[in-house]
Tab-separated table of C-alpha atoms and ligand atoms in Angstrom:
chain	number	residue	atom	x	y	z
O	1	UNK	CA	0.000	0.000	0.000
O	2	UNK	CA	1.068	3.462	-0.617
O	3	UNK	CA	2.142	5.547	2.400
O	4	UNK	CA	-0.048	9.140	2.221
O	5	UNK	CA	2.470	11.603	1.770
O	6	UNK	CA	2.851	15.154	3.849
O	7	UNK	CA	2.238	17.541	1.078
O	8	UNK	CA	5.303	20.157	1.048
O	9	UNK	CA	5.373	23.743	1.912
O	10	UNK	CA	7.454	24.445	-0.910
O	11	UNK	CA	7.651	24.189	-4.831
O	12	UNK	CA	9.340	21.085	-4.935
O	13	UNK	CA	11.116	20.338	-8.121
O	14	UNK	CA	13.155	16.730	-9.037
O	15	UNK	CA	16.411	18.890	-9.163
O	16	UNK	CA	18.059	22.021	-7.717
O	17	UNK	CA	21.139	23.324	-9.328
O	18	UNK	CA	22.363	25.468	-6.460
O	19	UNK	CA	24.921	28.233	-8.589
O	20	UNK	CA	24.705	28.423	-11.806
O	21	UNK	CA	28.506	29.093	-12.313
O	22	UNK	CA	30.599	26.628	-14.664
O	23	UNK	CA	29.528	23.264	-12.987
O	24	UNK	CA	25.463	24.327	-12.429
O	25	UNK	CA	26.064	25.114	-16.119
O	26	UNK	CA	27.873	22.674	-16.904
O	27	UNK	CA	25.562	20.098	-15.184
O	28	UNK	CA	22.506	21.264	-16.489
O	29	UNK	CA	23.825	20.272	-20.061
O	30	UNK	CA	24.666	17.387	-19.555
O	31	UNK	CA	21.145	16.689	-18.183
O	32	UNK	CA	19.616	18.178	-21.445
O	33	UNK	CA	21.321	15.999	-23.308
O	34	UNK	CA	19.693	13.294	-22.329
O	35	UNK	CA	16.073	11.329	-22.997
O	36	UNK	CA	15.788	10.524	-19.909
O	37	UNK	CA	16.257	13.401	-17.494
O	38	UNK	CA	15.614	16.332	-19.967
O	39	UNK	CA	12.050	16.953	-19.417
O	40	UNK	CA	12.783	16.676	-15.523
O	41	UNK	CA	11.715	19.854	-13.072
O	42	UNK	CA	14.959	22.006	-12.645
O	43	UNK	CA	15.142	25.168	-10.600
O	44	UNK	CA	18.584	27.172	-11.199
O	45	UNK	CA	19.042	29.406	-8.369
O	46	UNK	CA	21.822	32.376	-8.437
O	47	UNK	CA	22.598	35.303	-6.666
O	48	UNK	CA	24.265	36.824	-9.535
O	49	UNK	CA	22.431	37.385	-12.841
O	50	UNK	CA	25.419	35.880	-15.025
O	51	UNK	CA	25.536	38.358	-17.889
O	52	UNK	CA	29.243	39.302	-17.033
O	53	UNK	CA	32.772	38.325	-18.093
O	54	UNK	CA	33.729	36.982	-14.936
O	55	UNK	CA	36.236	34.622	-15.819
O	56	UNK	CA	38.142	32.640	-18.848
O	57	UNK	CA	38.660	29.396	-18.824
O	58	UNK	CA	41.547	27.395	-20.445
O	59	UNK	CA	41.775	23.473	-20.995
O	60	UNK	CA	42.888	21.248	-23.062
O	61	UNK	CA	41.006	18.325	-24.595
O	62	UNK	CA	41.456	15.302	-27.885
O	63	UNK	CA	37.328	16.186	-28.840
O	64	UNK	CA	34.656	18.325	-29.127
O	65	UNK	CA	33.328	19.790	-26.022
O	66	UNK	CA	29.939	20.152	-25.920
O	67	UNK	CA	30.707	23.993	-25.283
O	68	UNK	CA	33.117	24.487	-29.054
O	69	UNK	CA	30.792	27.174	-30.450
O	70	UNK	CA	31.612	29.417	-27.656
O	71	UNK	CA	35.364	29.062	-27.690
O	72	UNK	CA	37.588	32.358	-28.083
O	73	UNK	CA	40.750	30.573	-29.505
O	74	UNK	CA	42.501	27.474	-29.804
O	75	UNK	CA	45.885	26.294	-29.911
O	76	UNK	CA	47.818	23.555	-30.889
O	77	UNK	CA	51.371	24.810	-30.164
O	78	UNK	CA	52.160	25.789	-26.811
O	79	UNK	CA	55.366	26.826	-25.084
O	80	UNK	CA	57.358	26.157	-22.273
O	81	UNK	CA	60.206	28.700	-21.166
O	82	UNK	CA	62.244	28.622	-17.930
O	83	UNK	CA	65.722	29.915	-17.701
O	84	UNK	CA	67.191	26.746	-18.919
O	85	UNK	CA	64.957	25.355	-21.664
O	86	UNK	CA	62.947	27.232	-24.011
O	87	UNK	CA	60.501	24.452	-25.990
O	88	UNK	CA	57.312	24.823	-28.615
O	89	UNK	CA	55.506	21.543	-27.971
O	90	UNK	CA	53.027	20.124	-30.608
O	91	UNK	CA	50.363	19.212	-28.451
O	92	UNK	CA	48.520	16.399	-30.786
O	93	UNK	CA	46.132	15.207	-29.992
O	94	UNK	CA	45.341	17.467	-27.760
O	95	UNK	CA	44.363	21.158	-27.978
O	96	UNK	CA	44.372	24.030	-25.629
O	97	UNK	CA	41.022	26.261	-25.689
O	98	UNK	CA	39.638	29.334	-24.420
O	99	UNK	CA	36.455	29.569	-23.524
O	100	UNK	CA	35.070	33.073	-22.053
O	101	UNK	CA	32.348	32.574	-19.193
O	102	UNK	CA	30.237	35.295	-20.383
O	103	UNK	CA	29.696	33.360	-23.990
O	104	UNK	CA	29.425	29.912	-21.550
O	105	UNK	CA	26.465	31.503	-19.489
O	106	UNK	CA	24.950	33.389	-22.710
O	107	UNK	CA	24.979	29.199	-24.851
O	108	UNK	CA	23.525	27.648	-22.007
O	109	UNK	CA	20.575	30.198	-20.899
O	110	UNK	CA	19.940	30.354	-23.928
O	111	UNK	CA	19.194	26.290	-24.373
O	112	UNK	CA	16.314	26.575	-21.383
O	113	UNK	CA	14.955	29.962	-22.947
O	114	UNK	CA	12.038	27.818	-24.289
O	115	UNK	CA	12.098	24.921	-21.566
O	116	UNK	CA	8.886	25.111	-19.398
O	117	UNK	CA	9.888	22.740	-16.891
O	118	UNK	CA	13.352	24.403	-16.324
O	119	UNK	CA	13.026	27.644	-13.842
O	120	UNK	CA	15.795	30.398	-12.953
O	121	UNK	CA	15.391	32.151	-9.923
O	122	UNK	CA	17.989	35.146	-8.705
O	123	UNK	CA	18.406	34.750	-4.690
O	124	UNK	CA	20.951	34.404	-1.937
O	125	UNK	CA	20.840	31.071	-0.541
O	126	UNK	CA	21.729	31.064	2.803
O	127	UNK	CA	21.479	27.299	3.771
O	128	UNK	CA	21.056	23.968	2.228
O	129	UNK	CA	19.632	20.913	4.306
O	130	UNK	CA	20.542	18.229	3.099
O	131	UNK	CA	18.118	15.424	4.847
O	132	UNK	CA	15.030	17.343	3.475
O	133	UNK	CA	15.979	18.216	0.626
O	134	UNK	CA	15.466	22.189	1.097
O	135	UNK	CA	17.580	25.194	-0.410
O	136	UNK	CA	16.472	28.220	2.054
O	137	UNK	CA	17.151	31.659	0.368
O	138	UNK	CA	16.642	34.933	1.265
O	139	UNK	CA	13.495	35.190	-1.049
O	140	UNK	CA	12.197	31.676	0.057
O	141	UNK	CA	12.864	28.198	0.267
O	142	UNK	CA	12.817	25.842	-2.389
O	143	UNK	CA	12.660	21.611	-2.245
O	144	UNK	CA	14.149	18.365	-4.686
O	145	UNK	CA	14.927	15.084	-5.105
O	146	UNK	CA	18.374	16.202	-5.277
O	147	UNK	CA	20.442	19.413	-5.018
O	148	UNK	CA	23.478	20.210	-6.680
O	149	UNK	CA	25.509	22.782	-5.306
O	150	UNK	CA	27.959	24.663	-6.066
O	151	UNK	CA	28.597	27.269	-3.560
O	152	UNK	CA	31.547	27.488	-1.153
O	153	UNK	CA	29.563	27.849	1.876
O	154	UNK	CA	32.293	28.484	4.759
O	155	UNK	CA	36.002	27.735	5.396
O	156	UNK	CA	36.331	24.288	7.000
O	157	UNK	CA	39.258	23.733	9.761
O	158	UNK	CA	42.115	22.689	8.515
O	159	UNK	CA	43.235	19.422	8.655
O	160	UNK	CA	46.499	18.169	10.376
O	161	UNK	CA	48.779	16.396	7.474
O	162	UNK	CA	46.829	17.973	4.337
O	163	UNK	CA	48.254	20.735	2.207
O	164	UNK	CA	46.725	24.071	1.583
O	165	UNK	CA	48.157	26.120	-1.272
O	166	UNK	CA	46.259	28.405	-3.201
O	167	UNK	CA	47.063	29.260	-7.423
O	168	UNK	CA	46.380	32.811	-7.390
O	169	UNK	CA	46.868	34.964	-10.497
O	170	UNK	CA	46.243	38.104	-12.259
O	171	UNK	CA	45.282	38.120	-15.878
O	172	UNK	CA	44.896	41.408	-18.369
O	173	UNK	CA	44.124	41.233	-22.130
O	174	UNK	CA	45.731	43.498	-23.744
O	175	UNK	CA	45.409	45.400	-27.095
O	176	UNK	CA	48.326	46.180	-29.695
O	177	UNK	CA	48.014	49.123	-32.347
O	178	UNK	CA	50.382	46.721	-34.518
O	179	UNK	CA	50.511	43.303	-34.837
O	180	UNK	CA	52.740	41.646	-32.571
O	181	UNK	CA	51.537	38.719	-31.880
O	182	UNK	CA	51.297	35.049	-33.297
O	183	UNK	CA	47.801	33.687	-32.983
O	184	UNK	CA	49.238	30.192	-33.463
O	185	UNK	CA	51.220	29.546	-30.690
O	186	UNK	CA	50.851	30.040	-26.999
O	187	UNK	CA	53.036	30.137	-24.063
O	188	UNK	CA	52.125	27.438	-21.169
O	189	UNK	CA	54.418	28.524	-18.761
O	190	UNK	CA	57.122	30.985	-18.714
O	191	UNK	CA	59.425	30.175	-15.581
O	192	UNK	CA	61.649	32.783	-16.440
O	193	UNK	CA	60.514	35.489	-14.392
O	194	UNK	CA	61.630	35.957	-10.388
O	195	UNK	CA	60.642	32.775	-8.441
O	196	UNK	CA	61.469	34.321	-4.949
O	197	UNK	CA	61.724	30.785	-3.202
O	198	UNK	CA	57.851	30.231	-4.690
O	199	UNK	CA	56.473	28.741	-7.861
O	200	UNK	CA	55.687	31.786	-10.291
O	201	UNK	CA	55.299	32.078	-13.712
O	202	UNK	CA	53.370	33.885	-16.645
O	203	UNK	CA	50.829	32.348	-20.062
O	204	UNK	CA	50.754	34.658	-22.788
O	205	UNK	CA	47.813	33.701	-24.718
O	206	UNK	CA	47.510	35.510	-27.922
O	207	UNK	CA	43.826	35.498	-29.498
O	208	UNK	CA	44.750	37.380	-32.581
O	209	UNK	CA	47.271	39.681	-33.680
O	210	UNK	CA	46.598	42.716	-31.608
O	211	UNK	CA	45.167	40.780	-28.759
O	212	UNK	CA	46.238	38.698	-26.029
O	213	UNK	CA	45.696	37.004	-21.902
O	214	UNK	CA	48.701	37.940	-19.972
O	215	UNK	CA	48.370	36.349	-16.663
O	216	UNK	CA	50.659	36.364	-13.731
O	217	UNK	CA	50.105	32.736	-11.825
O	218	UNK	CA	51.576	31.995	-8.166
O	219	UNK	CA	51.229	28.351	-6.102
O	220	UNK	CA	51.763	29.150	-2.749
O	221	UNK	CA	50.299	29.579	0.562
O	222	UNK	CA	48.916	33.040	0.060
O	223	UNK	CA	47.807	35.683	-2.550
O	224	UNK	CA	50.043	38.784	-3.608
O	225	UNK	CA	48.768	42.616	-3.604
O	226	UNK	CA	46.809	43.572	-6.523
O	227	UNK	CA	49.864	46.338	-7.199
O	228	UNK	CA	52.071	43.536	-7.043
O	229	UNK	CA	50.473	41.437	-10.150
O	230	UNK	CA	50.374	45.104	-12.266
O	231	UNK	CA	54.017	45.397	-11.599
O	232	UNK	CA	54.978	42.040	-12.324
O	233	UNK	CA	53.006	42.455	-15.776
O	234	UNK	CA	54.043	45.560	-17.105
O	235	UNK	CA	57.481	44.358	-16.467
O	236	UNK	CA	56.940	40.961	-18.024
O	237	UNK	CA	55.122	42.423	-20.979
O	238	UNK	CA	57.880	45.399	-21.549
O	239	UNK	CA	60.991	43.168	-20.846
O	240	UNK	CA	60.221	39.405	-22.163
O	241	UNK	CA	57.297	40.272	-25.003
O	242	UNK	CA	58.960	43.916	-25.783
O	243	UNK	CA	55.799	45.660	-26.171
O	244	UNK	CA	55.773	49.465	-24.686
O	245	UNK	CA	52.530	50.297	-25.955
O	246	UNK	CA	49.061	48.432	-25.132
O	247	UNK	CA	45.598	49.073	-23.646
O	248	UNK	CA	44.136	47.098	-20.882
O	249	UNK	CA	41.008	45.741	-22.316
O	250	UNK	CA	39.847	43.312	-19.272
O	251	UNK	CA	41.078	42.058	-16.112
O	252	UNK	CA	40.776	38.963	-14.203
O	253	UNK	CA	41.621	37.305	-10.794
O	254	UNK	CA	41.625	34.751	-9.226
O	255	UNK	CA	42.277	32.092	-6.153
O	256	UNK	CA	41.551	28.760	-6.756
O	257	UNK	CA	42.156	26.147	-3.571
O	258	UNK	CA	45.168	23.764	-4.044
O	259	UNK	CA	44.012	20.799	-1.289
O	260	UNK	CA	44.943	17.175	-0.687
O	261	UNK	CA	42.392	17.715	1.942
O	262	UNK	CA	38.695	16.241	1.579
O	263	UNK	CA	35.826	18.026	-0.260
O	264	UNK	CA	32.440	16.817	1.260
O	265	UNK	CA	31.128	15.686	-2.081
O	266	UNK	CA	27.590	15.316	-0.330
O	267	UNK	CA	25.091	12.267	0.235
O	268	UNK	CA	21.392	11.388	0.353
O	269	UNK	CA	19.692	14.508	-1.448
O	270	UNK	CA	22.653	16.851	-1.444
O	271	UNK	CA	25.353	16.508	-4.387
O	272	UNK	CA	28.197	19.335	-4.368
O	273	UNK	CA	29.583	19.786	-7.782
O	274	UNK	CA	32.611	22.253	-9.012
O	275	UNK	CA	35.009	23.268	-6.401
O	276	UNK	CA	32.622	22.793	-4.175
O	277	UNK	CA	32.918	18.911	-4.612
O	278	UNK	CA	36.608	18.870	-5.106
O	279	UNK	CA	36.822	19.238	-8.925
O	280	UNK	CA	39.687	21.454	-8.773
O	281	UNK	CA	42.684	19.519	-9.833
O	282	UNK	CA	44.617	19.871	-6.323
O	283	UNK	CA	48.332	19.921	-8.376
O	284	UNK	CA	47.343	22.323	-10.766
O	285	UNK	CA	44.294	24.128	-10.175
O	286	UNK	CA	42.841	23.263	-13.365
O	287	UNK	CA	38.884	22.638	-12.876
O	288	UNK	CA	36.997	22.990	-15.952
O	289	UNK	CA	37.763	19.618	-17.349
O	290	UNK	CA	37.156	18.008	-14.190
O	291	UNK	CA	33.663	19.702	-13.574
O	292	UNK	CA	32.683	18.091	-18.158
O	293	UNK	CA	33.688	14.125	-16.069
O	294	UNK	CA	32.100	14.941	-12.867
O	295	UNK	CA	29.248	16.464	-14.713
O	296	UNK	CA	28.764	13.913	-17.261
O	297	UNK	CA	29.217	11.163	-14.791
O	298	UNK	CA	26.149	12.529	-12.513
O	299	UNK	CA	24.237	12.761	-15.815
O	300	UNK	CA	25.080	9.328	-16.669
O	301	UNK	CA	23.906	8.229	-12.941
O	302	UNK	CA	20.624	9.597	-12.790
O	303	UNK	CA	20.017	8.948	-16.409
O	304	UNK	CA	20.303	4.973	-15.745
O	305	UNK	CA	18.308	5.745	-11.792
O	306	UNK	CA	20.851	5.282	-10.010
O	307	UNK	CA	22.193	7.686	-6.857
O	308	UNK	CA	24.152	10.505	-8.526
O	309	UNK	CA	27.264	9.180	-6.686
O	310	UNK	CA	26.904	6.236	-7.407
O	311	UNK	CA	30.581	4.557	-8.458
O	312	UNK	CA	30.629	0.809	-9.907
O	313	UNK	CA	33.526	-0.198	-8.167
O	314	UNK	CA	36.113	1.462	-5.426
O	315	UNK	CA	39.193	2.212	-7.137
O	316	UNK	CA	42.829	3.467	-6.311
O	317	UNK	CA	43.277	6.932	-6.776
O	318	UNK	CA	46.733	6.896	-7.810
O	319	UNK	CA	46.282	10.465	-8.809
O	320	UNK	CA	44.986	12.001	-5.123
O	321	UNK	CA	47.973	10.166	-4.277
O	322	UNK	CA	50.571	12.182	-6.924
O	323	UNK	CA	48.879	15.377	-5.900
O	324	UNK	CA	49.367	15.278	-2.251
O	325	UNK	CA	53.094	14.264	-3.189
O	326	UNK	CA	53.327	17.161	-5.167
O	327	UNK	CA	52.206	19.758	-3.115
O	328	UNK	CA	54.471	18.109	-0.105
O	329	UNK	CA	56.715	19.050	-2.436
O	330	UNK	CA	55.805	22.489	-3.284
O	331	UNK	CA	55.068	23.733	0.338
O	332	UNK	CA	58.234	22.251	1.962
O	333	UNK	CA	60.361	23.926	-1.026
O	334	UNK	CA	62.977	21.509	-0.805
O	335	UNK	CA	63.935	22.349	-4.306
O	336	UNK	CA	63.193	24.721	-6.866
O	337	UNK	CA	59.150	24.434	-8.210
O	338	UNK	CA	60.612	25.384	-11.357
O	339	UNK	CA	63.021	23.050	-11.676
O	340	UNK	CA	60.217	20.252	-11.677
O	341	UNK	CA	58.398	21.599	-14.546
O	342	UNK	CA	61.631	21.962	-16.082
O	343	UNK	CA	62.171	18.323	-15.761
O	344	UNK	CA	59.410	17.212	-17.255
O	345	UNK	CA	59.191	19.457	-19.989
O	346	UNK	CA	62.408	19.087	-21.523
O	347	UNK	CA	62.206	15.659	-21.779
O	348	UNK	CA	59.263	14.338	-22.633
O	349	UNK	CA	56.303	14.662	-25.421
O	350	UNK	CA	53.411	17.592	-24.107
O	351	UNK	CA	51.024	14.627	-24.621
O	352	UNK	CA	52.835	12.655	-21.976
O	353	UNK	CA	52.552	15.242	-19.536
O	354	UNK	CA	48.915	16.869	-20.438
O	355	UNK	CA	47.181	13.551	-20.010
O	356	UNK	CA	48.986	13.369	-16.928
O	357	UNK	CA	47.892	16.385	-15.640
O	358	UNK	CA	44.145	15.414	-17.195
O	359	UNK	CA	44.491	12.121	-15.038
O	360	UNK	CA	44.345	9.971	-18.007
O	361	UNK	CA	47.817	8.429	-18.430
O	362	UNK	CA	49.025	4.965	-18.460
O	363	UNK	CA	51.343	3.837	-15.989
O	364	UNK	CA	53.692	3.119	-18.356
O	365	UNK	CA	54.020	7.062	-18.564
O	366	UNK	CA	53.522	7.524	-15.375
O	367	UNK	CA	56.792	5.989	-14.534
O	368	UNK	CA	58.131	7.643	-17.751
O	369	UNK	CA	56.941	11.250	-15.842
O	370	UNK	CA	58.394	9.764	-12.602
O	371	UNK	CA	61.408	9.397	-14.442
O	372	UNK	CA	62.398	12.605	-15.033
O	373	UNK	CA	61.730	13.942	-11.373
O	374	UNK	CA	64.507	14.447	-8.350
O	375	UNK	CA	63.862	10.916	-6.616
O	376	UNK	CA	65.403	11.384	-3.423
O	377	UNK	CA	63.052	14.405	-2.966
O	378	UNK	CA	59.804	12.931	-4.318
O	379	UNK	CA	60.512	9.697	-2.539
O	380	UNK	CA	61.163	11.074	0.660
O	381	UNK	CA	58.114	13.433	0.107
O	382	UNK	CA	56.021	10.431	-0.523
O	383	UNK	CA	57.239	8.067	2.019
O	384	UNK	CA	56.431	11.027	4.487
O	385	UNK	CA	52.480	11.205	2.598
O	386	UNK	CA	52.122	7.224	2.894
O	387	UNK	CA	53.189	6.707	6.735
Z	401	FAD	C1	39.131	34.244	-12.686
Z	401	FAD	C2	39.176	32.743	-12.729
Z	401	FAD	C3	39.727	32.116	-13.840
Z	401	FAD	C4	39.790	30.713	-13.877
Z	401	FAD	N1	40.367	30.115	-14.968
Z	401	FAD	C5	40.389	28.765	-15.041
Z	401	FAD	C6	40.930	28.126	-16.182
Z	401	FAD	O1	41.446	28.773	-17.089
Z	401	FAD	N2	40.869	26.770	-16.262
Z	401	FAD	C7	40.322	26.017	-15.271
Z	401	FAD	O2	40.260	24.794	-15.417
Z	401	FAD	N3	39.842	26.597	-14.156
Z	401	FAD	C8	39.858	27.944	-14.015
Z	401	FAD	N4	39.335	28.541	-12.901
Z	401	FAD	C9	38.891	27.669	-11.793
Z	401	FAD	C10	37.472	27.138	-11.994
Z	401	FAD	O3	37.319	26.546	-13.253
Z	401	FAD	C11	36.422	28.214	-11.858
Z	401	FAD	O4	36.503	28.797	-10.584
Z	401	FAD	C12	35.026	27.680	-12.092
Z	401	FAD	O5	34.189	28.776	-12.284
Z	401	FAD	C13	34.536	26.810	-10.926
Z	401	FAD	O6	33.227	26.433	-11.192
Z	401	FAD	P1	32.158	26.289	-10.033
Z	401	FAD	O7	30.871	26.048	-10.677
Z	401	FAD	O8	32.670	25.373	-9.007
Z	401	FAD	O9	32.124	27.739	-9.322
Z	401	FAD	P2	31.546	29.073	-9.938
Z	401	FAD	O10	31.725	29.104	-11.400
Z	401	FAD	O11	32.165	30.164	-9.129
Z	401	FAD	O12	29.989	28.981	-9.637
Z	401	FAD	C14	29.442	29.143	-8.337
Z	401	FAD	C15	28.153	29.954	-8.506
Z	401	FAD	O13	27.538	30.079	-7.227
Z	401	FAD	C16	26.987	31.376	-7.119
Z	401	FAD	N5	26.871	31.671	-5.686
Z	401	FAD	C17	27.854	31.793	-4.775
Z	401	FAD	N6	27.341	32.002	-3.555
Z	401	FAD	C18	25.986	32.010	-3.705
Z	401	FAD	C19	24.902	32.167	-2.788
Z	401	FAD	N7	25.078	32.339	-1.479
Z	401	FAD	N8	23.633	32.111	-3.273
Z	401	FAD	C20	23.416	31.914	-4.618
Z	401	FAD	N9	24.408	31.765	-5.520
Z	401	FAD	C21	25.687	31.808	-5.062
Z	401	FAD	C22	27.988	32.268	-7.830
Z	401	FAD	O14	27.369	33.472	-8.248
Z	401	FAD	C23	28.374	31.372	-9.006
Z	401	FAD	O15	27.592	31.610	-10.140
Z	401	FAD	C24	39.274	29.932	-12.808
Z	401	FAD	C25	38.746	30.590	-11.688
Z	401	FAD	C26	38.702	31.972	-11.654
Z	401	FAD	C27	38.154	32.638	-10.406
C-alpha cells in the first residue's frame, strides 16, 4: 500500500542546481542531453544574474566539447620557457582552448529559454539541508529530489597532514596598435621570471594579432597585492614580449584552492559539484575539465536511476595520491618548483605530460613522468604522505 504523503510547503522540483557558475552550467547540459532526465523539473538558483565576463577558462582536450561554439581561440602549439629550456611543444592530440564565461552563461541560458519545466530564480541562498531536501534563500525556500551545489559555503578547519596552497593569479588582455603577436602559438608557462623561493610564472595567450591574456600565476600559501600582479606584468610584458605600448582591455583574478584535503562531495539529497565537490585539480588548479567528467558522470547516474554518486567499483586513486606528493613538495620547497616543470618538460612529449595532468595516463608514462623527477626528494616526500 502506498504511504499518504505530507504535502510540502514548498515548490518542490526533481532537481536544484544550487549556482549556476561553470559546474550548475555545466551540469545542467549534460542533463539536457539526455532522454531521460531532460524533461525533468529544474530550478537554477543564483545570486548573480550571469551576464558578465567573470572569468576565462583554459583546458585542453582530444574532442569536441559540448561547449566548441563558444570558444575564443585554440591552440595547438604551446610553449614552455624557464631559464634553462625554451621548448614549442606540438600538443597532438590534444588542444588548448579558451572559452570566455560570459559566452558559456549566454549558450547555455539560452538552451532553457524555451524549456517550461526548467526555472531560474535570482536569490541568496543562505542554507542547504541536506536530509530534506530544502535550499532556504533569502526570497524563500525551495525543495528536490536532489540538489546540486555549487557554492563554497564556509572555510572548514584545517586538517592536520593535508596541504593548503592556493594558485592565485592576475590576468589582463591586452590590445596592440600593430601586430605583434602570433595567434598560433601560446606560451604554457614561462618560468623565467623571479621565483622568490615560490612557484611563479606567466601564459601569454595571444587570441589574434593585436590581442592577447597575460596572466601572472603563483602556487603558494597566500595571494600577492593587486599592485604587485600590475608590476609584475608591465614588467613581463615590456621586458620578455617587448611591447611598450598596449591598452588594458579586461582584467581577471583569481584564487583557486590547491588541497589534498577532503571536499564533502555530499550524500542522500545533497550533491556538491565544481570546487565545491573537489573538482579542482589539487596539483594544478585546473577545474573545468574536471567539472565536463564529474558532470557527465552525474548525468550518466541519474540517467540509468541510479544515486548521482553512485561509483561501480572502489578504485585506487593513484592520482589524489601524486597530488598530495606534489604539493608536499611544493610547500616544503625543498627544491626549486621550477626546476620540476623543467624536468618534465624538456624531456618528454606535451602529450605525456597533459594527459597526466588530465588524469588519463598509463602507468607506463607515469613511470616515464616519474622518471624525469629528483627521486630522493619525491621519494622522501612520498614516504612522508604514505606513513
Ligand atoms: C578568474 C578565474 C579564472 C579561472 N580560470 C580557469 C581556467 O582557465 N581553467 C580552469 O580549469 N579553471 C579555471 N578557474 C577555476 C574554476 O574553473 C572556476 O573557478 C570555475 O568557475 C569553478 O566552477 P564552479 O561552478 O565550481 O564555481 P563558480 O563558477 O564560481 O559557480 C558558483 C556559482 O555560485 C553562485 N553563488 C555563490 N554564492 C551564492 C549564494 N550564497 N547564493 C546563490 N548563488 C551563489 C555564484 O554566483 C556562481 O555563479 C578559474 C577561476 C577563476 C576565479
Amino acid at each position: 500500500m502506498k504511504r499518504p504523503q505530507m504535502e510540502s510547503r514548498y515548490k518542490t522540483y526533481d532537481y536544484i542546481i544550487a549556482g549556476t557558475g561553470a559546474a550548475g552550467l555545466s551540469l545542467l547540459c549534460h542533463i539536457l542531453s539526455s532522454d531521460n532526465l531532460k524533461d525533468k523539473s529544474i530550478l537554477l538558483i543564483d545570486r548573480d544574474l550571469k551576464d558578465k565576463n567573470d572569468r576565462t577558462w583554459c583546458f585542453w582536450d582530444t574532442g569536441e566539447s559540448p561547449f566548441e561554439s563558444c570558444l575564443k581561440h585554440t591552440w595547438k602549439k604551446l610553449y614552455f620557457h624557464s631559464p634553462d629550456c625554451s621548448r614549442l611543444l606540438d600538443i597532438k592530440p590534444y588542444a588548448y582552448k579558451m572559452l570566455d564565461s560570459l559566452s558559456f552563461y549566454k549558450y547555455c541560458f539560452n538552451l532553457i529559454k524555451d524549456k517550461t519545466n526548467i526555472s531560474f530564480i535570482q536569490d541568496d541562498i543562505q542554507h542547504i539541508d541536506q536530509e530534506e531536501g530544502l535550499v532556504a534563500g533569502l526570497k524563500d525556500s525551495y525543495q528536490a529530489t536532489y540538489i546540486f551545489n555549487s557554492i563554497l559555503f564556509k572555510n572548514t578547519a584545517k586538517l592536520p597532514g593535508k596541504h593548503y596552497l592556493v594558485q592565485h593569479f592576475k590576468g589582463i588582455f591586452i590590445q596592440t596598435k600593430f601586430p605583434v603577436f602570433n595567434a598560433e602559438e601560446a606560451t604554457l608557462m614561462d618560468f623565467r621570471i623571479p621565483q622568490h623561493n615560490d612557484c611563479r610564472f606567466v601564459y601569454v595567450l595571444p587570441v589574434n594579432q593585436t590581442e592577447a591574456l597575460i596572466e601572472y600565476t603563483g602556487f603558494s600559501k597566500e595571494a600577492l597585492s593587486q599592485e604587485y600582479y600590475d608590476q609584475e606584468l608591465r614588467s613581463y610584458i615590456q621586458d620578455y614580449l617587448n611591447i611598450s605600448s598596449y591598452t588594458i582591455t579586461h582584467e581577471e583574478f583569481g584564487i583557486i584552492p590547491m588541497t589534498d584535503a577532503p571536499f564533502d562531495k555530499g550524500s542522500k539529497k545533497l550533491v556538491n559539484i565544481g570546487t565545491a565537490g573537489g573538482a579542482t585539480k589539487a596539483s594544478t588548479g585546473y577545474t573545468f575539465s574536471f567539472i565536463q567528467k564529474q558532470c557527465a558522470k552525474i548525468a550518466d547516474n541519474l540517467s540509468n536511476g541510479r544515486h548521482p554518486l553512485f561509483q561501480s567499483s572502489k578504485q585506487l586513486d593513484k592520482y589524489r595520491f601524486y597530488d598530495s606528493i606534489f604539493l608536499r613538495v611544493l610547500s616544503e620547497k625543498r627544491i626549486p618548483a621550477v626546476s620540476v616543470f623543467n624536468a618534465m618538460f624538456s624531456k618528454l612529449p606535451a602529450k605525456v605530460i597533459l594527459s597526466f595532468l588530465d588524469e588519463e595516463s598509463s602507468l607506463f608514462d607515469d613511470i616515464r613522468l616519474m622518471y624525469t623527477l629528483d627521486k630522493a626528494v619525491f621519494l622522501s616526500a612520498a614516504l612522508r604522505n604514505f606513513f
